[in-house]
Coordinates of C-alpha atoms in Angstrom, one line a residue:
Chain A
Q1 CA 12.3 20.5 -25.8
V2 CA 11.5 19.7 -22.2
K3 CA 9.6 16.4 -22.0
L4 CA 8.5 13.7 -19.6
V5 CA 7.3 10.3 -20.9
D6 CA 5.5 8.1 -18.2
S7 CA 5.0 4.5 -18.6
G8 CA 4.5 1.2 -16.9
G9 CA 0.9 1.3 -16.3
G10 CA -1.5 -1.7 -16.7
V11 CA -4.3 -3.9 -15.4
V12 CA -3.4 -5.7 -12.2
Q13 CA -5.1 -7.5 -9.5
P14 CA -5.5 -6.1 -6.0
G15 CA -2.6 -6.8 -3.7
V16 CA 0.1 -6.9 -6.4
S17 CA 3.0 -4.6 -7.0
L18 CA 3.7 -2.3 -10.0
T19 CA 6.5 0.2 -10.9
L20 CA 6.0 3.2 -13.0
S21 CA 8.7 5.1 -14.8
C22 CA 9.1 8.5 -16.2
A23 CA 11.8 9.4 -18.7
A24 CA 12.9 12.9 -18.7
S25 CA 14.7 14.9 -21.4
G26 CA 15.4 18.5 -22.5
F27 CA 16.5 19.8 -19.1
S28 CA 18.9 19.1 -16.4
F29 CA 17.0 16.4 -14.6
S30 CA 19.4 16.2 -11.6
S31 CA 18.7 19.9 -10.9
Y32 CA 14.9 19.7 -10.2
G33 CA 12.6 17.9 -7.9
V34 CA 9.8 15.7 -9.5
H35 CA 6.4 14.7 -8.5
W36 CA 3.8 12.0 -9.1
V37 CA 0.1 13.1 -9.4
R38 CA -2.8 10.8 -10.1
Q39 CA -6.3 11.3 -11.3
A40 CA -9.0 8.7 -10.8
P41 CA -11.5 8.3 -13.5
G42 CA -13.9 11.2 -13.5
K43 CA -12.2 12.7 -10.4
G44 CA -9.8 15.6 -9.6
L45 CA -6.1 15.7 -9.2
E46 CA -4.4 13.9 -6.3
W47 CA -0.8 14.7 -5.5
V48 CA 0.9 11.3 -4.6
A49 CA 4.6 12.0 -3.9
F50 CA 7.7 14.2 -4.4
I51 CA 11.4 13.6 -4.5
R52 CA 14.1 16.2 -4.2
N53 CA 16.6 16.7 -7.0
D54 CA 19.4 14.7 -5.3
G55 CA 17.0 12.1 -4.0
S56 CA 17.7 13.0 -0.4
V57 CA 14.2 13.9 0.7
E58 CA 10.8 12.3 -0.2
F59 CA 7.2 13.4 0.7
Y60 CA 4.1 11.3 0.3
A61 CA 0.4 11.6 0.5
E62 CA -1.1 9.9 3.5
S63 CA -3.2 7.7 1.2
V64 CA 0.0 6.0 -0.2
K65 CA 2.5 6.3 2.6
G66 CA 4.0 3.0 3.4
R67 CA 2.9 1.4 0.1
F68 CA 4.3 3.6 -2.6
T69 CA 8.1 4.6 -2.8
I70 CA 9.3 7.3 -5.1
A71 CA 12.9 7.0 -6.5
R72 CA 15.1 8.5 -9.2
D73 CA 18.2 7.6 -11.3
N74 CA 19.9 10.8 -12.2
S75 CA 22.3 8.9 -14.4
R76 CA 19.4 7.6 -16.4
N77 CA 17.2 10.7 -16.2
T78 CA 14.4 8.6 -14.9
L79 CA 11.9 8.8 -12.2
Y80 CA 10.1 5.9 -10.7
L81 CA 7.1 5.0 -8.5
H82 CA 7.1 1.7 -6.8
M83 CA 3.7 0.6 -5.8
I84 CA 2.9 -2.4 -3.6
S85 CA -0.3 -3.8 -2.1
L86 CA -2.3 -2.0 -4.8
R87 CA -6.0 -1.4 -4.1
S88 CA -9.0 -0.7 -6.3
E89 CA -8.8 3.0 -5.0
D90 CA -5.3 3.3 -6.6
S91 CA -6.8 3.0 -10.0
A92 CA -6.1 6.3 -11.8
V93 CA -4.0 8.0 -14.5
Y94 CA -0.7 8.6 -12.9
Y95 CA 1.4 11.6 -14.2
C96 CA 4.9 12.6 -13.6
A97 CA 5.5 16.4 -13.3
K98 CA 8.6 18.5 -12.9
D99 CA 9.0 21.0 -10.2
G100 CA 8.7 24.5 -11.6
A101 CA 11.8 26.0 -9.9
L102 CA 15.2 25.2 -8.6
R103 CA 14.9 24.8 -4.8
V104 CA 15.8 27.9 -2.8
G105 CA 16.3 27.9 1.0
P106 CA 13.8 26.1 3.2
D107 CA 11.3 25.5 0.4
Y108 CA 9.9 22.0 0.1
H109 CA 8.9 22.1 -3.6
Y110 CA 7.0 24.2 -6.0
Y111 CA 4.3 24.3 -8.7
M112 CA 4.5 21.7 -11.6
D113 CA 5.4 23.3 -14.9
V114 CA 5.9 20.2 -17.2
W115 CA 3.7 17.1 -17.0
G116 CA 3.9 13.7 -18.8
K117 CA 1.0 12.5 -20.8
G118 CA 0.0 9.9 -18.0
T119 CA 0.0 6.2 -17.6
T120 CA -3.2 4.3 -16.6
V121 CA -3.1 1.9 -13.6
T122 CA -6.3 -0.2 -13.3
V123 CA -6.6 -2.4 -10.2
S124 CA -9.2 -5.0 -10.5
S125 CA -10.0 -8.7 -9.8
Chain B
D1 CA -3.3 18.9 5.4
I2 CA -4.4 22.2 3.8
V3 CA -7.7 21.9 2.3
M4 CA -8.3 23.9 -0.9
T5 CA -12.0 24.7 -1.7
Q6 CA -13.0 26.1 -5.1
S7 CA -16.2 27.8 -6.0
P8 CA -18.3 27.4 -7.9
D9 CA -18.0 23.8 -9.0
S10 CA -19.1 24.8 -12.4
L11 CA -20.0 27.9 -14.4
A12 CA -21.3 28.6 -17.8
V13 CA -20.2 32.0 -19.4
S14 CA -21.0 33.6 -22.7
L15 CA -18.3 33.9 -25.2
G16 CA -16.4 37.2 -24.5
E17 CA -17.7 37.5 -21.0
R18 CA -15.7 37.3 -17.8
A19 CA -15.4 34.1 -15.8
T20 CA -14.3 34.2 -12.1
I21 CA -13.2 31.2 -10.1
N22 CA -12.5 31.4 -6.4
C23 CA -10.1 29.3 -4.3
K24 CA -9.9 29.4 -0.5
S25 CA -7.3 27.6 1.6
S26 CA -7.9 26.2 5.1
Q27 CA -4.7 28.0 6.3
T28 CA -2.4 30.7 4.8
V29 CA -0.2 29.9 2.0
L30 CA 1.6 33.2 2.3
Y31 CA 5.3 32.7 3.4
K32 CA 6.0 35.8 5.4
S33 CA 9.8 35.8 4.9
N34 CA 9.6 36.2 1.2
K35 CA 6.1 37.5 0.9
K36 CA 5.2 34.9 -1.7
N37 CA 1.8 33.0 -2.0
Y38 CA 2.5 29.4 -2.7
L39 CA -0.5 28.9 -4.9
A40 CA -0.8 27.8 -8.6
W41 CA -3.6 27.5 -11.2
Y42 CA -3.9 24.7 -13.8
Q43 CA -6.3 24.2 -16.8
Q44 CA -7.1 20.6 -17.8
K45 CA -8.9 19.7 -21.0
P46 CA -10.4 16.3 -21.6
G47 CA -7.8 13.6 -22.2
Q48 CA -4.9 15.9 -21.5
P49 CA -2.5 16.5 -18.6
P50 CA -3.0 19.6 -16.6
K51 CA -1.3 22.8 -18.0
L52 CA 0.2 25.4 -15.6
L53 CA -1.3 28.7 -16.1
I54 CA -0.2 30.7 -13.1
S55 CA 2.3 30.3 -10.3
W56 CA 3.0 32.4 -7.1
A57 CA -0.8 33.4 -7.1
S58 CA -0.4 35.9 -10.0
T59 CA 2.7 35.2 -12.2
R60 CA 1.4 34.1 -15.7
E61 CA 3.4 31.2 -17.4
S62 CA 5.1 32.0 -20.6
G63 CA 2.8 31.6 -23.5
V64 CA -0.5 31.8 -21.4
P65 CA -2.8 34.4 -23.0
D66 CA -3.1 37.7 -20.9
R67 CA -6.9 37.2 -20.6
F68 CA -6.0 34.8 -17.8
S69 CA -5.1 36.5 -14.5
G70 CA -4.5 35.4 -11.0
S71 CA -5.0 37.4 -7.7
G72 CA -5.3 37.1 -4.0
S73 CA -3.2 36.6 -1.0
G74 CA -3.1 34.5 2.2
T75 CA -6.2 32.3 2.0
D76 CA -8.4 33.7 -0.7
F77 CA -7.4 33.6 -4.4
T78 CA -9.1 34.2 -7.8
L79 CA -8.5 33.1 -11.3
T80 CA -10.1 35.5 -13.9
I81 CA -10.6 34.9 -17.5
S82 CA -11.4 38.3 -18.7
S83 CA -13.0 37.5 -22.1
L84 CA -13.9 33.7 -22.4
Q85 CA -13.0 31.9 -25.6
A86 CA -14.1 28.7 -26.9
E87 CA -10.8 27.1 -26.3
D88 CA -11.0 28.0 -22.6
V89 CA -13.6 25.3 -22.0
A90 CA -11.8 23.2 -19.5
I91 CA -11.6 22.2 -15.6
Y92 CA -9.5 24.6 -13.7
Y93 CA -7.7 23.7 -10.5
C94 CA -5.9 25.7 -7.8
Q95 CA -3.0 24.0 -5.9
Q96 CA -1.0 24.9 -2.8
Y97 CA 2.7 24.1 -2.6
Y98 CA 3.2 25.8 0.8
D99 CA 3.0 22.5 2.8
K100 CA 5.1 19.4 2.5
V101 CA 1.9 17.7 1.4
I102 CA 0.5 19.4 -1.7
T103 CA -3.2 19.7 -2.2
F104 CA -5.5 20.6 -5.1
G105 CA -8.9 22.3 -5.2
Q106 CA -11.8 20.0 -6.3
G107 CA -11.8 21.6 -9.7
T108 CA -14.3 24.1 -11.4
R109 CA -15.6 23.1 -14.9
V110 CA -16.0 26.1 -17.2
E111 CA -18.5 25.9 -20.1
I112 CA -19.9 28.2 -22.7
K113 CA -23.4 29.5 -22.1

């Protein structure tokens, strides 16, 4: 079945780096764009970043631009989120999510039809 | 960025009654060339990831009960639960995917009255 397993979260100090991973299975990973979405404790959903199926295009939320980098390895069916200069406001559950459709024409991306269970990042001194 | 505003922030509905959640975008999410609204609805229960309910403003995801329906176009959208069940207690989010930067509404908490 279609599955995403996100991992790599932990408790880190402000200013350090961390890389999250998301292992995909049950679908043609190289055919779909994928997203990272986060949710701070008790708060709503915040989209973080997107990468196209072939890795050629990336989009970021303003709040993470320049600090976070989304990447993928289609040979390993794995998505990554490299995070540097972490701040307390980056503390959240981070979810990877699959784009809900194959990209058509000029569309940037789509809704998210499959989500990982989430990995928790806590930035605290 | 497109701002998504949901109303109300929370609502309490009796079992079997209708629940209606509104979502307004700060600019259109209707793509004129294909006449599609780039709007989705999600349900999130405590301790779980969000679950896609509806895409393209009104297309119900496979397996989603037909008591859930989406409507609207342009900037104004609605999620309706026609007959609220106990398992529908959750937070519901709208999301636009029209723009490069995806944005979600703040969420609407649905409870049983």
